[in-house]
Short mmCIF file of C-alpha atoms in Angstrom, two decimals:
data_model
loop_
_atom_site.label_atom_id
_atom_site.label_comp_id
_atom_site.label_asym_id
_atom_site.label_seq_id
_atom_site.Cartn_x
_atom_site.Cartn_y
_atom_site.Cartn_z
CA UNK A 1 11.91 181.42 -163.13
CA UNK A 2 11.34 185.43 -163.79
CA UNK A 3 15.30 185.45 -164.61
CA UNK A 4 14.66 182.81 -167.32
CA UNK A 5 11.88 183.89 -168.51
CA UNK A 6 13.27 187.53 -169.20
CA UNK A 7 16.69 185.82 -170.92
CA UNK A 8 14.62 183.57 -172.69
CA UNK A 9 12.52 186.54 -173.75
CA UNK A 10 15.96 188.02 -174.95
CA UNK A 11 16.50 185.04 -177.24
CA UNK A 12 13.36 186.06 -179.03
CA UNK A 13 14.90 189.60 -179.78
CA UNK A 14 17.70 188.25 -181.04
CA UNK A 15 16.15 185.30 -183.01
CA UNK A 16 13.89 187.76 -184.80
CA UNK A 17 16.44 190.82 -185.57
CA UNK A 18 18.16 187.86 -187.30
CA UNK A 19 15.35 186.27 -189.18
CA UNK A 20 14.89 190.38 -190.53
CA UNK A 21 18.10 190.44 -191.77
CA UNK A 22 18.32 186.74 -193.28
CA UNK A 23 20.37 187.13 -196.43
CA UNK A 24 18.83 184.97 -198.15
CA UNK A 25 15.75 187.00 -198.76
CA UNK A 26 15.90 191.24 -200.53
CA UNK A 27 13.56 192.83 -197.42
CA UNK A 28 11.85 196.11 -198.80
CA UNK A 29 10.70 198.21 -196.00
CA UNK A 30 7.05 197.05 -195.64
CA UNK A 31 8.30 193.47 -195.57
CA UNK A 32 10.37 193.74 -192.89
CA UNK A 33 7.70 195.64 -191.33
CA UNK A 34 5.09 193.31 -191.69
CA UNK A 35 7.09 190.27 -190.92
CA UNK A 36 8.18 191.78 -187.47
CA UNK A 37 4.56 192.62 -186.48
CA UNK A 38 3.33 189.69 -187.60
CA UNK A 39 5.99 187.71 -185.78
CA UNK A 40 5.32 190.04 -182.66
CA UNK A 41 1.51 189.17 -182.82
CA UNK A 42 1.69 185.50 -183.12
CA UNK A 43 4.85 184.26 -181.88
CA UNK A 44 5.21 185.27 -178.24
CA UNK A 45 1.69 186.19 -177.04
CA UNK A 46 1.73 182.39 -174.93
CA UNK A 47 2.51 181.16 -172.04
CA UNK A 48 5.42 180.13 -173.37
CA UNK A 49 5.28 176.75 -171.41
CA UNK A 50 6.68 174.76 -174.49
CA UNK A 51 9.91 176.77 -175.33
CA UNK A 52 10.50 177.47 -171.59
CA UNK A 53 10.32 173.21 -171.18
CA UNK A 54 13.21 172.81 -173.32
CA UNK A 55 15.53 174.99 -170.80
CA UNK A 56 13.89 173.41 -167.88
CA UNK A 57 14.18 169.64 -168.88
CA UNK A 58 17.82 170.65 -170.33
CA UNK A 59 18.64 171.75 -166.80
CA UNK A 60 17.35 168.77 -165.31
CA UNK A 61 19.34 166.50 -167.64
CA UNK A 62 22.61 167.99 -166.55
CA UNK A 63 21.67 166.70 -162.77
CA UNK A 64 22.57 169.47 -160.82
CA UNK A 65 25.39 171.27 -163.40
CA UNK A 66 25.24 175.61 -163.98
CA UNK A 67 24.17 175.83 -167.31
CA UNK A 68 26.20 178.26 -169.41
CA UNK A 69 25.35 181.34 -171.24
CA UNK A 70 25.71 179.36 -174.54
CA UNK A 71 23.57 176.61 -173.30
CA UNK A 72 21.41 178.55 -171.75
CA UNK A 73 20.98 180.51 -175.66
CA UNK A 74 20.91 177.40 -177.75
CA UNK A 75 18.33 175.89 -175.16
CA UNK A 76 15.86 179.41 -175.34
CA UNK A 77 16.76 179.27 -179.37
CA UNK A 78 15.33 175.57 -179.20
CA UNK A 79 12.22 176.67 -177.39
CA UNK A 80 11.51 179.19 -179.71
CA UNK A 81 11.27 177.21 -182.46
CA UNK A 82 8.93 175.18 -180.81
CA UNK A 83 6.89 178.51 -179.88
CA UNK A 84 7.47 179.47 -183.38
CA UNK A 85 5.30 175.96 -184.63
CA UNK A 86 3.09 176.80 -182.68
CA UNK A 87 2.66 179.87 -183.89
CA UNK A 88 1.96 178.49 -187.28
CA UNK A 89 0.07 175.92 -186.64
CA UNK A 90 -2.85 178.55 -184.20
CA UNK A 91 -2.28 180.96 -187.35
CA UNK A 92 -3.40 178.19 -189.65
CA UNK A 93 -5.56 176.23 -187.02
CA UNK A 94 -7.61 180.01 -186.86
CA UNK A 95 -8.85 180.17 -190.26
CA UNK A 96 -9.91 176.65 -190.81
CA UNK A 97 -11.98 176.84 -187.73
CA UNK A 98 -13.32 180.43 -188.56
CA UNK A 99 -12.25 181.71 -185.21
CA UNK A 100 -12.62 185.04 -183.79
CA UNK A 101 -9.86 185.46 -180.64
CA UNK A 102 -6.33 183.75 -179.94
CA UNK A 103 -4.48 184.65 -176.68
CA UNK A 104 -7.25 187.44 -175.33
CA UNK A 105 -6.71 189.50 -178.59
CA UNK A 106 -8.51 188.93 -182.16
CA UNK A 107 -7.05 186.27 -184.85
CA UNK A 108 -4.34 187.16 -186.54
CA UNK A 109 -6.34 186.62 -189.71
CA UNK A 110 -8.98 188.75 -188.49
CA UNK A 111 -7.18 192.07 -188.96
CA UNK A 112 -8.04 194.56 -191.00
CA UNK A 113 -5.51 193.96 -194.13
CA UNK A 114 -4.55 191.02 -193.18
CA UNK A 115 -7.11 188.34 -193.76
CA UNK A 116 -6.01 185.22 -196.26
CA UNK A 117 -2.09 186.80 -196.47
CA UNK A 118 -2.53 185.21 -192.89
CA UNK A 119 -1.91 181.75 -195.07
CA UNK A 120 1.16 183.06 -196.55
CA UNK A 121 2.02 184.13 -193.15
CA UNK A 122 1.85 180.97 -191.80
CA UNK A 123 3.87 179.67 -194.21
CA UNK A 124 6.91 182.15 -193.46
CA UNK A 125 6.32 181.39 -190.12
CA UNK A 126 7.12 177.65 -190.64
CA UNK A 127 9.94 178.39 -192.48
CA UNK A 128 11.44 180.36 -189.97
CA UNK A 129 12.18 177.44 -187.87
CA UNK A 130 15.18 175.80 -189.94
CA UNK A 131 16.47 179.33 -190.80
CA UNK A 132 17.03 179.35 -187.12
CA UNK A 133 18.39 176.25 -186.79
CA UNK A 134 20.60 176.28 -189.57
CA UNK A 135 22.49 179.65 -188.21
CA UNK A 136 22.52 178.25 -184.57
CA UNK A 137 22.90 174.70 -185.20
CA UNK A 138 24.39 173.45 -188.53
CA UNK A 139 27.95 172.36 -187.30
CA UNK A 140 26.19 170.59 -183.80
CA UNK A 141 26.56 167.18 -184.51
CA UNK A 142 22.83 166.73 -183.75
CA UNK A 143 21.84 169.40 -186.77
CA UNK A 144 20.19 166.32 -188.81
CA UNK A 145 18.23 164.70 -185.80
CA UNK A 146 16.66 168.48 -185.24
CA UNK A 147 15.66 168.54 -188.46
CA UNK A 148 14.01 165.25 -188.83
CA UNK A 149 12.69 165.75 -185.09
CA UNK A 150 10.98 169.01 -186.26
CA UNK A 151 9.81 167.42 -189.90
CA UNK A 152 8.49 164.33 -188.27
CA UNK A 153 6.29 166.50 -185.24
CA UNK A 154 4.63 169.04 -187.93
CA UNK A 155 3.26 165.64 -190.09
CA UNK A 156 2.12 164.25 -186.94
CA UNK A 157 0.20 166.80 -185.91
CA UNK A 158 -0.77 168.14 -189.39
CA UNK A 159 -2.26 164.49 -189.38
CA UNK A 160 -3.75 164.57 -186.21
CA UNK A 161 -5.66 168.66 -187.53
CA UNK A 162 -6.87 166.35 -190.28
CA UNK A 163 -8.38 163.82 -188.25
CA UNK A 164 -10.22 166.10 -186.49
CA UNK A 165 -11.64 168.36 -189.54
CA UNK A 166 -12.96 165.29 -191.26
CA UNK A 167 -14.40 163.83 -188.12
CA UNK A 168 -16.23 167.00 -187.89
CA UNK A 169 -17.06 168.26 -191.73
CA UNK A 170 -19.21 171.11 -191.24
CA UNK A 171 -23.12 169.94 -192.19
CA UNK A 172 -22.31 166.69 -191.06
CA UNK A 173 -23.69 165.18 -187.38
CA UNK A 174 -22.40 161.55 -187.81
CA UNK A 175 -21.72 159.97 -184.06
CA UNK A 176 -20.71 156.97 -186.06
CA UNK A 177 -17.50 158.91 -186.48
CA UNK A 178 -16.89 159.33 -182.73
CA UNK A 179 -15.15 156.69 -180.72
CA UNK A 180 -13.00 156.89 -177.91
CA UNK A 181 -10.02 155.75 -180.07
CA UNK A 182 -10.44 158.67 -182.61
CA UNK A 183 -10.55 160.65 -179.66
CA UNK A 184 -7.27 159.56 -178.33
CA UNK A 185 -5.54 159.44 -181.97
CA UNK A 186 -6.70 162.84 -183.01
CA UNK A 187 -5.74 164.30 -178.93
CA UNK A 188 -2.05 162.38 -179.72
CA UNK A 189 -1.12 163.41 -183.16
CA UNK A 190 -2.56 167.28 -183.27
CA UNK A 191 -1.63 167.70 -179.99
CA UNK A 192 0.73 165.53 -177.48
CA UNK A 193 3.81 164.95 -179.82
CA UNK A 194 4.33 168.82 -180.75
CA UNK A 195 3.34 170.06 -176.99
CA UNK A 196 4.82 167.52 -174.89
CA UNK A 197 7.65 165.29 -176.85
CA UNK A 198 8.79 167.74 -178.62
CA UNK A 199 10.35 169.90 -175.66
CA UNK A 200 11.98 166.88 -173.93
CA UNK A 201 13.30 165.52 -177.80
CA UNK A 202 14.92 168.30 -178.44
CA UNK A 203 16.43 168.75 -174.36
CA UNK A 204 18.09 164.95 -175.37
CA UNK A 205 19.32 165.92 -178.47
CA UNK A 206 21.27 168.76 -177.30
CA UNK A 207 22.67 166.65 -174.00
CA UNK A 208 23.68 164.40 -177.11
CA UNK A 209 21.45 161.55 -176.32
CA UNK A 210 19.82 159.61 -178.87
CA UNK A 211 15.95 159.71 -178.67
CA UNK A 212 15.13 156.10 -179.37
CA UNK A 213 17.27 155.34 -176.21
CA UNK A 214 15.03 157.17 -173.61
CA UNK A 215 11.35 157.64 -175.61
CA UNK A 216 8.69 155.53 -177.20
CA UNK A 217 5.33 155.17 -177.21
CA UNK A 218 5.29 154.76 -173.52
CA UNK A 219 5.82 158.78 -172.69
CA UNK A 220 3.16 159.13 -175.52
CA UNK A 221 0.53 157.18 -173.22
CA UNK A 222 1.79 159.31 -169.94
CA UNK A 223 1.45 162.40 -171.67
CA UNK A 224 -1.10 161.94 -175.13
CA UNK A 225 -4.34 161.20 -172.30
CA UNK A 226 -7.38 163.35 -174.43
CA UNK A 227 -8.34 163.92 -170.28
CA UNK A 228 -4.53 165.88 -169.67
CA UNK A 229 -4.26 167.89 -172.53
CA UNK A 230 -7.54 168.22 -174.31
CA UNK A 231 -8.72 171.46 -174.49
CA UNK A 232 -12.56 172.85 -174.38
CA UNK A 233 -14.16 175.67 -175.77
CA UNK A 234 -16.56 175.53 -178.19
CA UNK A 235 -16.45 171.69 -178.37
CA UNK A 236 -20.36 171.44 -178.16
CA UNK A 237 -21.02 174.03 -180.75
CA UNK A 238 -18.44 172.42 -183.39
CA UNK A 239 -19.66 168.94 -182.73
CA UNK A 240 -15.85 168.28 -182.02
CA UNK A 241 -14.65 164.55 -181.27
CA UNK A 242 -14.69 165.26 -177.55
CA UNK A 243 -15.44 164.80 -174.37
CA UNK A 244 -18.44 167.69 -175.08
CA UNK A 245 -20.31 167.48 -178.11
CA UNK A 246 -24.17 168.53 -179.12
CA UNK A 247 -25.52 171.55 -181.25
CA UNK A 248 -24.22 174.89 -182.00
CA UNK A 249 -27.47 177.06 -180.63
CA UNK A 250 -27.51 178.56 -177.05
CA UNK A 251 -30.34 176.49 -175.57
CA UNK A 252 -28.77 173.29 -176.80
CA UNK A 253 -25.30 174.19 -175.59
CA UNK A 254 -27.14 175.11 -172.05
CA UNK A 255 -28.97 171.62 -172.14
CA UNK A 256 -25.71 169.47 -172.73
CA UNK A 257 -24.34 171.40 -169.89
CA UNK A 258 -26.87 170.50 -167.51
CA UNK A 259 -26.56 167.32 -168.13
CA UNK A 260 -22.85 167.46 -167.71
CA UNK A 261 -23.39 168.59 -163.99
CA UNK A 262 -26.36 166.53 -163.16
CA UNK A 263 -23.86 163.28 -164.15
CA UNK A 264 -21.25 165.08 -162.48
CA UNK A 265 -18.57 164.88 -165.18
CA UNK A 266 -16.47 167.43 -163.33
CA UNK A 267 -16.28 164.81 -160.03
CA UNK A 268 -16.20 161.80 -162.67
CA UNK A 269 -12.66 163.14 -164.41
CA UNK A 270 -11.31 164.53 -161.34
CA UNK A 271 -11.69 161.47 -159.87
CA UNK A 272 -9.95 159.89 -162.90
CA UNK A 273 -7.55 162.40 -163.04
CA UNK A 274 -5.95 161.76 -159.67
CA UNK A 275 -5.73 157.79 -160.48
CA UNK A 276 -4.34 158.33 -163.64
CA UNK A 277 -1.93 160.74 -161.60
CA UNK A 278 -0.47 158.20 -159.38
CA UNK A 279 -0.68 155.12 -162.54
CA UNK A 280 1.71 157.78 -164.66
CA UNK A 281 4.30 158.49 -161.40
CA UNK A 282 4.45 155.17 -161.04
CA UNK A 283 5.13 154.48 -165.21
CA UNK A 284 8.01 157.48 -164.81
CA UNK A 285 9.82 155.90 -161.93
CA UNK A 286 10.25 152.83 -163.51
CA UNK A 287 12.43 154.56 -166.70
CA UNK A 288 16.13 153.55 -165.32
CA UNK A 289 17.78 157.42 -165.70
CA UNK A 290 17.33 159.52 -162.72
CA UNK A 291 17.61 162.50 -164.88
CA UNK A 292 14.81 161.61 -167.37
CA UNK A 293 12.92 160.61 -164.50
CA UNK A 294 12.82 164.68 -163.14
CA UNK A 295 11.42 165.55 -166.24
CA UNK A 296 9.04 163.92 -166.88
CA UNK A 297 7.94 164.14 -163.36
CA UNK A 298 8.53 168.15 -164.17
CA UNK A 299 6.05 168.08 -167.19
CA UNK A 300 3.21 166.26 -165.33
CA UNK A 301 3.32 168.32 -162.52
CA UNK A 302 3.07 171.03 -165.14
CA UNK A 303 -0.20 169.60 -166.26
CA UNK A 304 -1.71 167.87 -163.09
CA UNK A 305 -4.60 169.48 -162.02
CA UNK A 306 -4.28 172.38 -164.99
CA UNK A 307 -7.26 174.70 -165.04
CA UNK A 308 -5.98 175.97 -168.40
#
């Protein structure tokens, strides 16, 4: 895993020396400059689960075969344009919430001379993405799925971001707004399809598969649970559609919390976390290719019992 991780890693290098060179823009010094730190900042400061998914479920699709050095580049180059969305969309995601850190270090848009340019950032961040896959990918015979795959993810969860803003418009406490299935759409849209689908879709498009053959709504339910991938920070505070939500002071925050523990919501959704465990095993095993079947067993063992 260290070995892929440091090729993978590689891919970036090369991926962005290109991007710094693309032809199709006149770089001045200072542009270059600030695109490669600002690429440096916000495009591989992750975990890079998602980009390293598309090499792993690749792998797994070939049932057993040594990928090649080729594969092994066009797979990485994949998974960085998924790391590279992401990248956008935090970037983005950052200044609408008003954040303060990303990734242990403060928002990009916080800098000092950065600020709103962090728009127009995001922006050339996006467009990145089919620069990449137009130099890597354009005479694959899967060129136009990748495209449309990568179009169709950012509306969905561009959709999803706006579900959640206007369930949440700052001044307004309406818990006539929140229902469990505005929970689930907004935890599907803004986050399942780009974090989750998107790694696997692009795996079967490069083993030349055709997505509406192996995924539909059904991986969506395994993997779009608010409980699996929701994330919770300052939930309460924000009066986020979530499982948490309350007031943004201290002593209210401190109140909800205690009443989190004295209903036991940890022991509640670890409880429901283990059942919906063995309900989603049980949904993977009956998809009829062996191969698929490894990974999507491989992502939710990625995400069973995640602390983070």
């Amino acid at each position: 895993m260290a070995d892929l991780k440091s090729k993978f890693l590689q891919v970036y290098s090369v991926l962005k020396s290109e991007l710094l060179e693309d032809p199709a823009f006149e770089f001045t010094n200072d542009s270059r400059q600030w695109v490669e730190r600002m690429m440096d900042y916000n495009v591989p400061g992750g975990k890079l689960n998602r980009g390293l998914s598309v090499i792993d479920s690749y792998q797994l699709l070939q049932e057993g075969r040594e990928l090649t050095e080729d594969e092994i580049f066009l797979a990485s180059a994949l998974g960085w344009c998924i790391e590279w969305l992401q990248a956008f969309f935090l970037v983005l995601d950052d200044i609408m919430d008003g954040s303060h850190t990303r990734r242990g270090q403060p928002c990009w848009f916080r800098l000092p001379k950065v600020g709103m340019i962090a728009v127009n950032d995001g922006v050339v961040l996006r467009n990145h993405i089919p620069r990449i896959l137009r130099k890597h990918f354009r005479q694959k015979p899967y060129y136009a799925d990748l495209l449309d795959l990568f179009n169709e993810v950012e509306f969905q969860t561009a959709s999803g971001q706006m579900i959640d803003l206007i369930t949440t418009i700052e001044g307004e406490k309406d818990l006539s707004k929140y229902s469990l299935s505005i929970h689930r759409r907004i935890v599907q849209y803004k986050t399942a399809y780009y974090s989750f689908y998107l790694s696997v879709a692009c795996a079967l498009l490069m083993s030349g598969e055709e997505l509406e053959n192996h995924i539909d709504d059904d991986y969506l339910d395994c993997y779009g649970n608010p409980e699996t991938i929701g994330k919770i920070g300052t939930d309460i505070e924000d009066f986020k559609c979530s499982w948490r939500t309350g007031k943004a002071d201290t002593a209210n925050v401190a109140k909800v919390k205690a009443l989190y523990k004295e209903l036991d919501i940890e022991g509640v959704f670890a409880d429901y976390e283990s059942k919906s465990y063995e309900k989603l095993t049980s949904c993977i095993e009956g998809h009829p290719s062996k191969a698929v079947q490894a990974v999507l067993k491989s992502f939710l063992g990625k995400i069973y019992k995640r602390q983070k």
